[in-house]
Amino acid sequence: MAKILVTGATGRLGNAVLRSLVQKIPASNVVAMARDTEKAEPLAVLGIEVRYGDYTDYDSLVAAFEGVEKIYLVSAVAFSDRVAHHKNVIVAAGRAGVRHVVYTSIQRINDELAPIEGVTESDIATERLLEKSGLTYTIIQHPLYADDLPFFIGANAAKEGFSVPAGQGRIGPATYAELAEAGATLLTQTGHENRTYLLNAGQTWSFQDIADGFSRLTGMPVEYQPISAEVFIAARESEGWPTAVAKFISDWGKAIDKGAFDQSSRTLETLLGRKPKDLEDILREAFNL
């Protein structure tokens, strides 16, 4: 079997995909790419080959991709030169003879509805690059990560309540583990060529639903208060957050409020062979309830 390479090997998503892959195929067919290969040493212990690669270093990418058939491209972090980084990967993949690239994009209903600075436009541009690259591709549009809810609404939200600029918008979050397992399934199956998939919980919840879920789990009333982006940013700044970070989180809230994440798909369930976690399981796990 040809080799499958996963980028971002030391990150939360890439690492989880690699660990899921070795449950499905021999570790000798799995390659982990990382900028810091020492941090990836625990993967090498599993029998996974670790290779150096940096999105900003084209030659390192060509070398890393040698003998690889499929790449799982974990999107670069926000506020980096994401399009240039992704283009380096795509062009290097073509030069190295890679056949198939799986790219982690963002969930959206259309290209205008989720204007998250540092994310949406670069994801759309990357999808277009892939479609025109001549490579076989699969685009997987991820939802809000369930594991990141404490960062978004506050680690103490289950006890103190929470205020975010999400209005009555709805989300269908899924965990890194679920999305990684689904990604590994896509990488080890055929039939997903040149397809775009939405992966999420299969149902959506409002932030009032989240507050009500906390109440059921804790036995105490929990309040959700919708607020404006301006109020949210000012509150976070008063807590010492950098303005850019507060604005970034508020952009997610505004996109949610506009309905960008109010759509559900059964694709994740199909790939997992089971239903994704429901709201109470998500909250219990993310907030240690």
PDB file of C-alpha atoms in Angstrom:
ATOM      1  CA  MET A   1       0.000   0.000   0.000  1.00  0.00           C
ATOM      2  CA  ALA A   2       1.231   3.499  -0.847  1.00  0.00           C
ATOM      3  CA  LYS A   3       2.033   5.912   1.950  1.00  0.00           C
ATOM      4  CA  ILE A   4      -0.357   8.430   3.498  1.00  0.00           C
ATOM      5  CA  LEU A   5       1.131  11.625   4.956  1.00  0.00           C
ATOM      6  CA  VAL A   6      -0.495  13.885   7.529  1.00  0.00           C
ATOM      7  CA  THR A   7       0.712  17.456   8.015  1.00  0.00           C
ATOM      8  CA  GLY A   8       0.613  19.286  11.329  1.00  0.00           C
ATOM      9  CA  ALA A   9       1.587  16.069  13.068  1.00  0.00           C
ATOM     10  CA  THR A  10       2.148  17.644  16.481  1.00  0.00           C
ATOM     11  CA  GLY A  11      -1.084  19.638  16.412  1.00  0.00           C
ATOM     12  CA  ARG A  12      -4.279  18.406  17.973  1.00  0.00           C
ATOM     13  CA  LEU A  13      -6.057  17.455  14.746  1.00  0.00           C
ATOM     14  CA  GLY A  14      -3.113  16.079  12.786  1.00  0.00           C
ATOM     15  CA  ASN A  15      -1.919  14.019  15.723  1.00  0.00           C
ATOM     16  CA  ALA A  16      -5.382  12.533  16.204  1.00  0.00           C
ATOM     17  CA  VAL A  17      -5.652  11.650  12.508  1.00  0.00           C
ATOM     18  CA  LEU A  18      -2.316   9.841  12.645  1.00  0.00           C
ATOM     19  CA  ARG A  19      -3.309   7.853  15.710  1.00  0.00           C
ATOM     20  CA  SER A  20      -6.566   6.904  14.037  1.00  0.00           C
ATOM     21  CA  LEU A  21      -4.803   5.896  10.829  1.00  0.00           C
ATOM     22  CA  VAL A  22      -2.586   3.361  12.567  1.00  0.00           C
ATOM     23  CA  GLN A  23      -5.750   1.669  13.828  1.00  0.00           C
ATOM     24  CA  LYS A  24      -6.777   1.124  10.210  1.00  0.00           C
ATOM     25  CA  ILE A  25      -3.568   0.465   8.249  1.00  0.00           C
ATOM     26  CA  PRO A  26      -0.001  -0.602   9.089  1.00  0.00           C
ATOM     27  CA  ALA A  27       2.050   2.157  10.687  1.00  0.00           C
ATOM     28  CA  SER A  28       4.736   1.542   8.078  1.00  0.00           C
ATOM     29  CA  ASN A  29       2.390   3.111   5.524  1.00  0.00           C
ATOM     30  CA  VAL A  30       1.832   6.273   7.564  1.00  0.00           C
ATOM     31  CA  VAL A  31       4.029   9.386   7.477  1.00  0.00           C
ATOM     32  CA  ALA A  32       3.884  12.297   9.925  1.00  0.00           C
ATOM     33  CA  MET A  33       5.132  15.691   8.770  1.00  0.00           C
ATOM     34  CA  ALA A  34       6.224  18.213  11.378  1.00  0.00           C
ATOM     35  CA  ARG A  35       8.306  21.352  11.645  1.00  0.00           C
ATOM     36  CA  ASP A  36       9.714  20.109  14.941  1.00  0.00           C
ATOM     37  CA  THR A  37      10.490  16.429  14.487  1.00  0.00           C
ATOM     38  CA  GLU A  38      11.552  16.046  18.120  1.00  0.00           C
ATOM     39  CA  LYS A  39       8.014  16.878  19.247  1.00  0.00           C
ATOM     40  CA  ALA A  40       6.765  14.138  16.922  1.00  0.00           C
ATOM     41  CA  GLU A  41       8.925  11.479  18.583  1.00  0.00           C
ATOM     42  CA  PRO A  42       5.920   9.833  20.333  1.00  0.00           C
ATOM     43  CA  LEU A  43       4.541   9.100  16.864  1.00  0.00           C
ATOM     44  CA  ALA A  44       7.779   7.448  15.816  1.00  0.00           C
ATOM     45  CA  VAL A  45       7.409   5.129  18.805  1.00  0.00           C
ATOM     46  CA  LEU A  46       4.171   3.917  17.180  1.00  0.00           C
ATOM     47  CA  GLY A  47       6.090   2.971  14.045  1.00  0.00           C
ATOM     48  CA  ILE A  48       5.095   6.073  12.086  1.00  0.00           C
ATOM     49  CA  GLU A  49       7.792   7.601   9.900  1.00  0.00           C
ATOM     50  CA  VAL A  50       8.422  11.227  10.867  1.00  0.00           C
ATOM     51  CA  ARG A  51       9.596  13.662   8.205  1.00  0.00           C
ATOM     52  CA  TYR A  52      10.543  17.314   8.420  1.00  0.00           C
ATOM     53  CA  GLY A  53       8.388  19.718   6.462  1.00  0.00           C
ATOM     54  CA  ASP A  54       7.450  23.384   6.719  1.00  0.00           C
ATOM     55  CA  TYR A  55       4.675  25.093   4.770  1.00  0.00           C
ATOM     56  CA  THR A  56       7.019  28.047   4.164  1.00  0.00           C
ATOM     57  CA  ASP A  57       9.843  25.840   2.819  1.00  0.00           C
ATOM     58  CA  TYR A  58       8.857  24.498  -0.593  1.00  0.00           C
ATOM     59  CA  ASP A  59      11.905  22.251  -0.997  1.00  0.00           C
ATOM     60  CA  SER A  60      11.258  20.618   2.373  1.00  0.00           C
ATOM     61  CA  LEU A  61       7.727  19.814   1.225  1.00  0.00           C
ATOM     62  CA  VAL A  62       8.860  18.190  -2.008  1.00  0.00           C
ATOM     63  CA  ALA A  63      11.291  16.035  -0.033  1.00  0.00           C
ATOM     64  CA  ALA A  64       8.689  15.153   2.603  1.00  0.00           C
ATOM     65  CA  PHE A  65       6.171  14.079  -0.035  1.00  0.00           C
ATOM     66  CA  GLU A  66       8.471  11.647  -1.829  1.00  0.00           C
ATOM     67  CA  GLY A  67       6.765   8.262  -2.238  1.00  0.00           C
ATOM     68  CA  VAL A  68       3.485   9.552  -0.777  1.00  0.00           C
ATOM     69  CA  GLU A  69       0.159   8.838  -2.476  1.00  0.00           C
ATOM     70  CA  LYS A  70      -2.234  10.818  -0.253  1.00  0.00           C
ATOM     71  CA  ILE A  71      -1.833  13.902   1.918  1.00  0.00           C
ATOM     72  CA  TYR A  72      -4.080  15.084   4.738  1.00  0.00           C
ATOM     73  CA  LEU A  73      -3.490  18.833   4.662  1.00  0.00           C
ATOM     74  CA  VAL A  74      -4.289  20.447   7.990  1.00  0.00           C
ATOM     75  CA  SER A  75      -5.010  24.092   7.238  1.00  0.00           C
ATOM     76  CA  ALA A  76      -2.465  26.631   8.468  1.00  0.00           C
ATOM     77  CA  VAL A  77      -3.188  28.779  11.491  1.00  0.00           C
ATOM     78  CA  ALA A  78      -5.208  31.963  11.114  1.00  0.00           C
ATOM     79  CA  PHE A  79      -3.358  35.232  10.494  1.00  0.00           C
ATOM     80  CA  SER A  80      -0.508  33.484   8.731  1.00  0.00           C
ATOM     81  CA  ASP A  81      -0.064  33.679   4.953  1.00  0.00           C
ATOM     82  CA  ARG A  82      -2.401  30.714   4.639  1.00  0.00           C
ATOM     83  CA  VAL A  83      -3.001  30.804   0.892  1.00  0.00           C
ATOM     84  CA  ALA A  84       0.724  30.930   0.114  1.00  0.00           C
ATOM     85  CA  HIS A  85       1.393  28.115   2.581  1.00  0.00           C
ATOM     86  CA  HIS A  86      -1.349  25.926   1.145  1.00  0.00           C
ATOM     87  CA  LYS A  87      -0.244  26.687  -2.405  1.00  0.00           C
ATOM     88  CA  ASN A  88       3.267  25.530  -1.515  1.00  0.00           C
ATOM     89  CA  VAL A  89       1.835  22.220  -0.317  1.00  0.00           C
ATOM     90  CA  ILE A  90      -0.367  21.747  -3.378  1.00  0.00           C
ATOM     91  CA  VAL A  91       2.357  22.592  -5.898  1.00  0.00           C
ATOM     92  CA  ALA A  92       4.938  20.486  -4.048  1.00  0.00           C
ATOM     93  CA  ALA A  93       2.480  17.595  -3.955  1.00  0.00           C
ATOM     94  CA  GLY A  94       2.092  17.747  -7.710  1.00  0.00           C
ATOM     95  CA  ARG A  95       5.838  17.857  -8.237  1.00  0.00           C
ATOM     96  CA  ALA A  96       6.422  14.911  -5.879  1.00  0.00           C
ATOM     97  CA  GLY A  97       3.838  12.742  -7.623  1.00  0.00           C
ATOM     98  CA  VAL A  98       1.207  12.791  -4.888  1.00  0.00           C
ATOM     99  CA  ARG A  99      -2.154  11.635  -6.225  1.00  0.00           C
ATOM    100  CA  HIS A 100      -4.723  12.853  -3.689  1.00  0.00           C
ATOM    101  CA  VAL A 101      -4.948  15.760  -1.217  1.00  0.00           C
ATOM    102  CA  VAL A 102      -7.548  15.917   1.571  1.00  0.00           C
ATOM    103  CA  TYR A 103      -7.961  19.473   2.868  1.00  0.00           C
ATOM    104  CA  THR A 104      -9.549  20.650   6.126  1.00  0.00           C
ATOM    105  CA  SER A 105     -11.698  23.685   5.361  1.00  0.00           C
ATOM    106  CA  ILE A 106     -14.454  25.492   7.269  1.00  0.00           C
ATOM    107  CA  GLN A 107     -18.185  24.902   7.286  1.00  0.00           C
ATOM    108  CA  ARG A 108     -20.222  27.574   5.532  1.00  0.00           C
ATOM    109  CA  ILE A 109     -23.520  27.816   3.695  1.00  0.00           C
ATOM    110  CA  ASN A 110     -22.070  30.039   0.991  1.00  0.00           C
ATOM    111  CA  ASP A 111     -18.930  32.030   0.330  1.00  0.00           C
ATOM    112  CA  GLU A 112     -20.377  35.270   1.680  1.00  0.00           C
ATOM    113  CA  LEU A 113     -22.047  34.118   4.872  1.00  0.00           C
ATOM    114  CA  ALA A 114     -19.018  33.275   7.033  1.00  0.00           C
ATOM    115  CA  PRO A 115     -16.684  36.285   6.876  1.00  0.00           C
ATOM    116  CA  ILE A 116     -14.244  35.143   9.540  1.00  0.00           C
ATOM    117  CA  GLU A 117     -11.126  37.218   9.102  1.00  0.00           C
ATOM    118  CA  GLY A 118      -8.025  35.108   8.662  1.00  0.00           C
ATOM    119  CA  VAL A 119      -9.998  31.958   7.842  1.00  0.00           C
ATOM    120  CA  THR A 120     -12.873  32.087   5.378  1.00  0.00           C
ATOM    121  CA  GLU A 121     -11.319  33.827   2.393  1.00  0.00           C
ATOM    122  CA  SER A 122      -8.141  31.759   2.545  1.00  0.00           C
ATOM    123  CA  ASP A 123     -10.113  28.523   2.833  1.00  0.00           C
ATOM    124  CA  ILE A 124     -12.166  29.426  -0.223  1.00  0.00           C
ATOM    125  CA  ALA A 125      -9.004  30.339  -2.139  1.00  0.00           C
ATOM    126  CA  THR A 126      -7.366  27.045  -1.170  1.00  0.00           C
ATOM    127  CA  GLU A 127     -10.389  25.064  -2.305  1.00  0.00           C
ATOM    128  CA  ARG A 128     -10.185  26.797  -5.681  1.00  0.00           C
ATOM    129  CA  LEU A 129      -6.464  26.044  -5.933  1.00  0.00           C
ATOM    130  CA  LEU A 130      -7.143  22.374  -5.309  1.00  0.00           C
ATOM    131  CA  GLU A 131      -9.940  22.237  -7.851  1.00  0.00           C
ATOM    132  CA  LYS A 132      -7.635  23.683 -10.510  1.00  0.00           C
ATOM    133  CA  SER A 133      -4.496  21.777  -9.491  1.00  0.00           C
ATOM    134  CA  GLY A 134      -5.029  18.620 -11.503  1.00  0.00           C
ATOM    135  CA  LEU A 135      -4.702  16.604  -8.298  1.00  0.00           C
ATOM    136  CA  THR A 136      -7.471  14.433  -6.958  1.00  0.00           C
ATOM    137  CA  TYR A 137      -8.872  16.166  -3.886  1.00  0.00           C
ATOM    138  CA  THR A 138     -11.368  15.836  -1.072  1.00  0.00           C
ATOM    139  CA  ILE A 139     -12.478  18.952   0.789  1.00  0.00           C
ATOM    140  CA  ILE A 140     -13.827  18.392   4.280  1.00  0.00           C
ATOM    141  CA  GLN A 141     -15.591  21.367   5.807  1.00  0.00           C
ATOM    142  CA  HIS A 142     -15.312  21.254   9.576  1.00  0.00           C
ATOM    143  CA  PRO A 143     -17.674  22.870  12.092  1.00  0.00           C
ATOM    144  CA  LEU A 144     -16.764  24.660  15.291  1.00  0.00           C
ATOM    145  CA  TYR A 145     -14.635  22.181  17.246  1.00  0.00           C
ATOM    146  CA  ALA A 146     -16.532  20.971  20.300  1.00  0.00           C
ATOM    147  CA  ASP A 147     -13.297  20.801  22.293  1.00  0.00           C
ATOM    148  CA  ASP A 148     -12.821  24.563  21.791  1.00  0.00           C
ATOM    149  CA  LEU A 149     -16.165  25.588  23.289  1.00  0.00           C
ATOM    150  CA  PRO A 150     -14.561  26.481  26.660  1.00  0.00           C
ATOM    151  CA  PHE A 151     -12.322  28.975  24.882  1.00  0.00           C
ATOM    152  CA  PHE A 152     -15.269  30.435  22.976  1.00  0.00           C
ATOM    153  CA  ILE A 153     -17.802  30.788  25.796  1.00  0.00           C
ATOM    154  CA  GLY A 154     -15.539  30.587  28.847  1.00  0.00           C
ATOM    155  CA  ALA A 155     -14.136  27.702  30.847  1.00  0.00           C
ATOM    156  CA  ASN A 156     -16.503  28.472  33.745  1.00  0.00           C
ATOM    157  CA  ALA A 157     -19.613  28.862  31.588  1.00  0.00           C
ATOM    158  CA  ALA A 158     -21.330  25.878  33.204  1.00  0.00           C
ATOM    159  CA  LYS A 159     -21.167  27.599  36.591  1.00  0.00           C
ATOM    160  CA  GLU A 160     -21.248  31.286  35.772  1.00  0.00           C
ATOM    161  CA  GLY A 161     -23.273  31.508  32.570  1.00  0.00           C
ATOM    162  CA  PHE A 162     -21.879  33.126  29.451  1.00  0.00           C
ATOM    163  CA  SER A 163     -22.263  36.022  27.023  1.00  0.00           C
ATOM    164  CA  VAL A 164     -21.158  35.813  23.392  1.00  0.00           C
ATOM    165  CA  PRO A 165     -22.114  37.673  20.199  1.00  0.00           C
ATOM    166  CA  ALA A 166     -23.841  34.678  18.603  1.00  0.00           C
ATOM    167  CA  GLY A 167     -27.459  35.809  18.894  1.00  0.00           C
ATOM    168  CA  GLN A 168     -29.875  32.968  18.235  1.00  0.00           C
ATOM    169  CA  GLY A 169     -27.501  31.299  15.781  1.00  0.00           C
ATOM    170  CA  ARG A 170     -27.048  27.555  15.849  1.00  0.00           C
ATOM    171  CA  ILE A 171     -24.012  25.259  15.635  1.00  0.00           C
ATOM    172  CA  GLY A 172     -23.382  21.550  15.156  1.00  0.00           C
ATOM    173  CA  PRO A 173     -19.965  21.062  16.767  1.00  0.00           C
ATOM    174  CA  ALA A 174     -17.995  17.830  16.631  1.00  0.00           C
ATOM    175  CA  THR A 175     -14.903  16.719  18.524  1.00  0.00           C
ATOM    176  CA  TYR A 176     -11.375  16.570  17.201  1.00  0.00           C
ATOM    177  CA  ALA A 177     -11.405  12.822  17.837  1.00  0.00           C
ATOM    178  CA  GLU A 178     -14.537  12.269  15.758  1.00  0.00           C
ATOM    179  CA  LEU A 179     -13.344  14.442  12.893  1.00  0.00           C
ATOM    180  CA  ALA A 180      -9.922  12.801  12.952  1.00  0.00           C
ATOM    181  CA  GLU A 181     -11.436   9.330  12.822  1.00  0.00           C
ATOM    182  CA  ALA A 182     -13.613  10.390   9.894  1.00  0.00           C
ATOM    183  CA  GLY A 183     -10.578  11.853   8.148  1.00  0.00           C
ATOM    184  CA  ALA A 184      -8.676   8.601   8.573  1.00  0.00           C
ATOM    185  CA  THR A 185     -11.617   6.728   7.085  1.00  0.00           C
ATOM    186  CA  LEU A 186     -11.650   9.034   4.063  1.00  0.00           C
ATOM    187  CA  LEU A 187      -7.927   8.513   3.585  1.00  0.00           C
ATOM    188  CA  THR A 188      -8.231   4.731   3.617  1.00  0.00           C
ATOM    189  CA  GLN A 189     -11.285   4.396   1.395  1.00  0.00           C
ATOM    190  CA  THR A 190     -12.004   5.022  -2.268  1.00  0.00           C
ATOM    191  CA  GLY A 191     -15.052   6.806  -3.622  1.00  0.00           C
ATOM    192  CA  HIS A 192     -14.313  10.207  -2.103  1.00  0.00           C
ATOM    193  CA  GLU A 193     -12.402  11.612  -5.055  1.00  0.00           C
ATOM    194  CA  ASN A 194     -13.140  15.235  -6.021  1.00  0.00           C
ATOM    195  CA  ARG A 195     -15.875  15.559  -3.418  1.00  0.00           C
ATOM    196  CA  THR A 196     -16.686  18.191  -0.810  1.00  0.00           C
ATOM    197  CA  TYR A 197     -18.139  16.994   2.490  1.00  0.00           C
ATOM    198  CA  LEU A 198     -19.664  18.818   5.418  1.00  0.00           C
ATOM    199  CA  LEU A 199     -18.792  17.068   8.664  1.00  0.00           C
ATOM    200  CA  ASN A 200     -20.661  18.062  11.802  1.00  0.00           C
ATOM    201  CA  ALA A 201     -22.831  16.710  14.599  1.00  0.00           C
ATOM    202  CA  GLY A 202     -25.765  15.941  12.328  1.00  0.00           C
ATOM    203  CA  GLN A 203     -27.956  18.338  14.301  1.00  0.00           C
ATOM    204  CA  THR A 204     -27.638  21.917  15.493  1.00  0.00           C
ATOM    205  CA  TRP A 205     -28.079  23.684  18.813  1.00  0.00           C
ATOM    206  CA  SER A 206     -28.512  27.288  19.855  1.00  0.00           C
ATOM    207  CA  PHE A 207     -26.486  28.793  22.662  1.00  0.00           C
ATOM    208  CA  GLN A 208     -29.646  28.789  24.740  1.00  0.00           C
ATOM    209  CA  ASP A 209     -29.705  25.031  24.152  1.00  0.00           C
ATOM    210  CA  ILE A 210     -26.146  24.938  25.481  1.00  0.00           C
ATOM    211  CA  ALA A 211     -27.157  26.880  28.596  1.00  0.00           C
ATOM    212  CA  ASP A 212     -30.085  24.528  29.108  1.00  0.00           C
ATOM    213  CA  GLY A 213     -27.728  21.575  28.673  1.00  0.00           C
ATOM    214  CA  PHE A 214     -25.484  22.951  31.399  1.00  0.00           C
ATOM    215  CA  SER A 215     -28.522  23.320  33.652  1.00  0.00           C
ATOM    216  CA  ARG A 216     -29.493  19.687  33.166  1.00  0.00           C
ATOM    217  CA  LEU A 217     -25.962  18.493  33.841  1.00  0.00           C
ATOM    218  CA  THR A 218     -25.279  20.673  36.882  1.00  0.00           C
ATOM    219  CA  GLY A 219     -28.759  20.920  38.355  1.00  0.00           C
ATOM    220  CA  MET A 220     -28.311  24.691  38.531  1.00  0.00           C
ATOM    221  CA  PRO A 221     -29.780  27.450  36.341  1.00  0.00           C
ATOM    222  CA  VAL A 222     -27.308  28.687  33.724  1.00  0.00           C
ATOM    223  CA  GLU A 223     -27.946  31.860  31.735  1.00  0.00           C
ATOM    224  CA  TYR A 224     -26.932  32.690  28.183  1.00  0.00           C
ATOM    225  CA  GLN A 225     -26.879  36.391  27.365  1.00  0.00           C
ATOM    226  CA  PRO A 226     -26.479  37.397  23.698  1.00  0.00           C
ATOM    227  CA  ILE A 227     -24.349  40.534  23.393  1.00  0.00           C
ATOM    228  CA  SER A 228     -22.949  42.668  20.602  1.00  0.00           C
ATOM    229  CA  ALA A 229     -19.515  42.108  19.139  1.00  0.00           C
ATOM    230  CA  GLU A 230     -18.408  45.475  20.506  1.00  0.00           C
ATOM    231  CA  VAL A 231     -19.432  44.612  24.059  1.00  0.00           C
ATOM    232  CA  PHE A 232     -17.776  41.193  23.773  1.00  0.00           C
ATOM    233  CA  ILE A 233     -14.500  42.666  22.524  1.00  0.00           C
ATOM    234  CA  ALA A 234     -14.448  45.318  25.253  1.00  0.00           C
ATOM    235  CA  ALA A 235     -15.114  42.705  27.938  1.00  0.00           C
ATOM    236  CA  ARG A 236     -12.334  40.455  26.708  1.00  0.00           C
ATOM    237  CA  GLU A 237      -9.910  43.377  26.458  1.00  0.00           C
ATOM    238  CA  SER A 238     -10.687  44.242  30.085  1.00  0.00           C
ATOM    239  CA  GLU A 239      -9.655  40.682  30.971  1.00  0.00           C
ATOM    240  CA  GLY A 240      -6.315  41.176  29.238  1.00  0.00           C
ATOM    241  CA  TRP A 241      -7.059  39.557  25.898  1.00  0.00           C
ATOM    242  CA  PRO A 242      -5.241  41.000  22.881  1.00  0.00           C
ATOM    243  CA  THR A 243      -7.684  42.975  20.751  1.00  0.00           C
ATOM    244  CA  ALA A 244      -6.937  40.864  17.671  1.00  0.00           C
ATOM    245  CA  VAL A 245      -7.845  37.657  19.505  1.00  0.00           C
ATOM    246  CA  ALA A 246     -11.046  39.131  20.932  1.00  0.00           C
ATOM    247  CA  LYS A 247     -12.068  40.350  17.478  1.00  0.00           C
ATOM    248  CA  PHE A 248     -11.262  36.961  15.950  1.00  0.00           C
ATOM    249  CA  ILE A 249     -13.549  35.175  18.408  1.00  0.00           C
ATOM    250  CA  SER A 250     -16.252  37.788  17.894  1.00  0.00           C
ATOM    251  CA  ASP A 251     -16.071  37.153  14.140  1.00  0.00           C
ATOM    252  CA  TRP A 252     -16.961  33.518  14.797  1.00  0.00           C
ATOM    253  CA  GLY A 253     -19.887  34.687  16.902  1.00  0.00           C
ATOM    254  CA  LYS A 254     -21.118  37.020  14.177  1.00  0.00           C
ATOM    255  CA  ALA A 255     -20.854  34.252  11.576  1.00  0.00           C
ATOM    256  CA  ILE A 256     -22.865  31.958  13.849  1.00  0.00           C
ATOM    257  CA  ASP A 257     -25.461  34.685  14.386  1.00  0.00           C
ATOM    258  CA  LYS A 258     -25.836  35.073  10.601  1.00  0.00           C
ATOM    259  CA  GLY A 259     -26.557  31.360  10.242  1.00  0.00           C
ATOM    260  CA  ALA A 260     -23.258  30.262   8.711  1.00  0.00           C
ATOM    261  CA  PHE A 261     -23.168  27.118  10.857  1.00  0.00           C
ATOM    262  CA  ASP A 262     -26.898  26.384  10.897  1.00  0.00           C
ATOM    263  CA  GLN A 263     -26.848  23.346   8.654  1.00  0.00           C
ATOM    264  CA  SER A 264     -26.516  19.675   9.462  1.00  0.00           C
ATOM    265  CA  SER A 265     -25.118  16.686   7.635  1.00  0.00           C
ATOM    266  CA  ARG A 266     -25.183  12.935   8.243  1.00  0.00           C
ATOM    267  CA  THR A 267     -21.813  12.418   6.545  1.00  0.00           C
ATOM    268  CA  LEU A 268     -19.844  12.316   9.794  1.00  0.00           C
ATOM    269  CA  GLU A 269     -22.225   9.695  11.149  1.00  0.00           C
ATOM    270  CA  THR A 270     -21.795   7.656   7.965  1.00  0.00           C
ATOM    271  CA  LEU A 271     -18.009   7.790   8.142  1.00  0.00           C
ATOM    272  CA  LEU A 272     -17.932   6.934  11.849  1.00  0.00           C
ATOM    273  CA  GLY A 273     -20.537   4.192  11.591  1.00  0.00           C
ATOM    274  CA  ARG A 274     -22.267   5.689  14.642  1.00  0.00           C
ATOM    275  CA  LYS A 275     -23.911   8.908  15.702  1.00  0.00           C
ATOM    276  CA  PRO A 276     -21.562  11.718  16.751  1.00  0.00           C
ATOM    277  CA  LYS A 277     -21.687  12.901  20.346  1.00  0.00           C
ATOM    278  CA  ASP A 278     -24.895  14.659  21.352  1.00  0.00           C
ATOM    279  CA  LEU A 279     -24.973  18.005  23.127  1.00  0.00           C
ATOM    280  CA  GLU A 280     -24.807  16.735  26.682  1.00  0.00           C
ATOM    281  CA  ASP A 281     -21.923  14.389  25.874  1.00  0.00           C
ATOM    282  CA  ILE A 282     -20.100  17.281  24.205  1.00  0.00           C
ATOM    283  CA  LEU A 283     -20.594  19.547  27.211  1.00  0.00           C
ATOM    284  CA  ARG A 284     -19.739  16.835  29.715  1.00  0.00           C
ATOM    285  CA  GLU A 285     -16.452  16.112  27.944  1.00  0.00           C
ATOM    286  CA  ALA A 286     -15.425  19.657  27.016  1.00  0.00           C
ATOM    287  CA  PHE A 287     -16.165  21.151  30.440  1.00  0.00           C
ATOM    288  CA  ASN A 288     -15.294  18.123  32.603  1.00  0.00           C
ATOM    289  CA  LEU A 289     -18.801  17.892  34.046  1.00  0.00           C
TER     290      LEU A 289
END
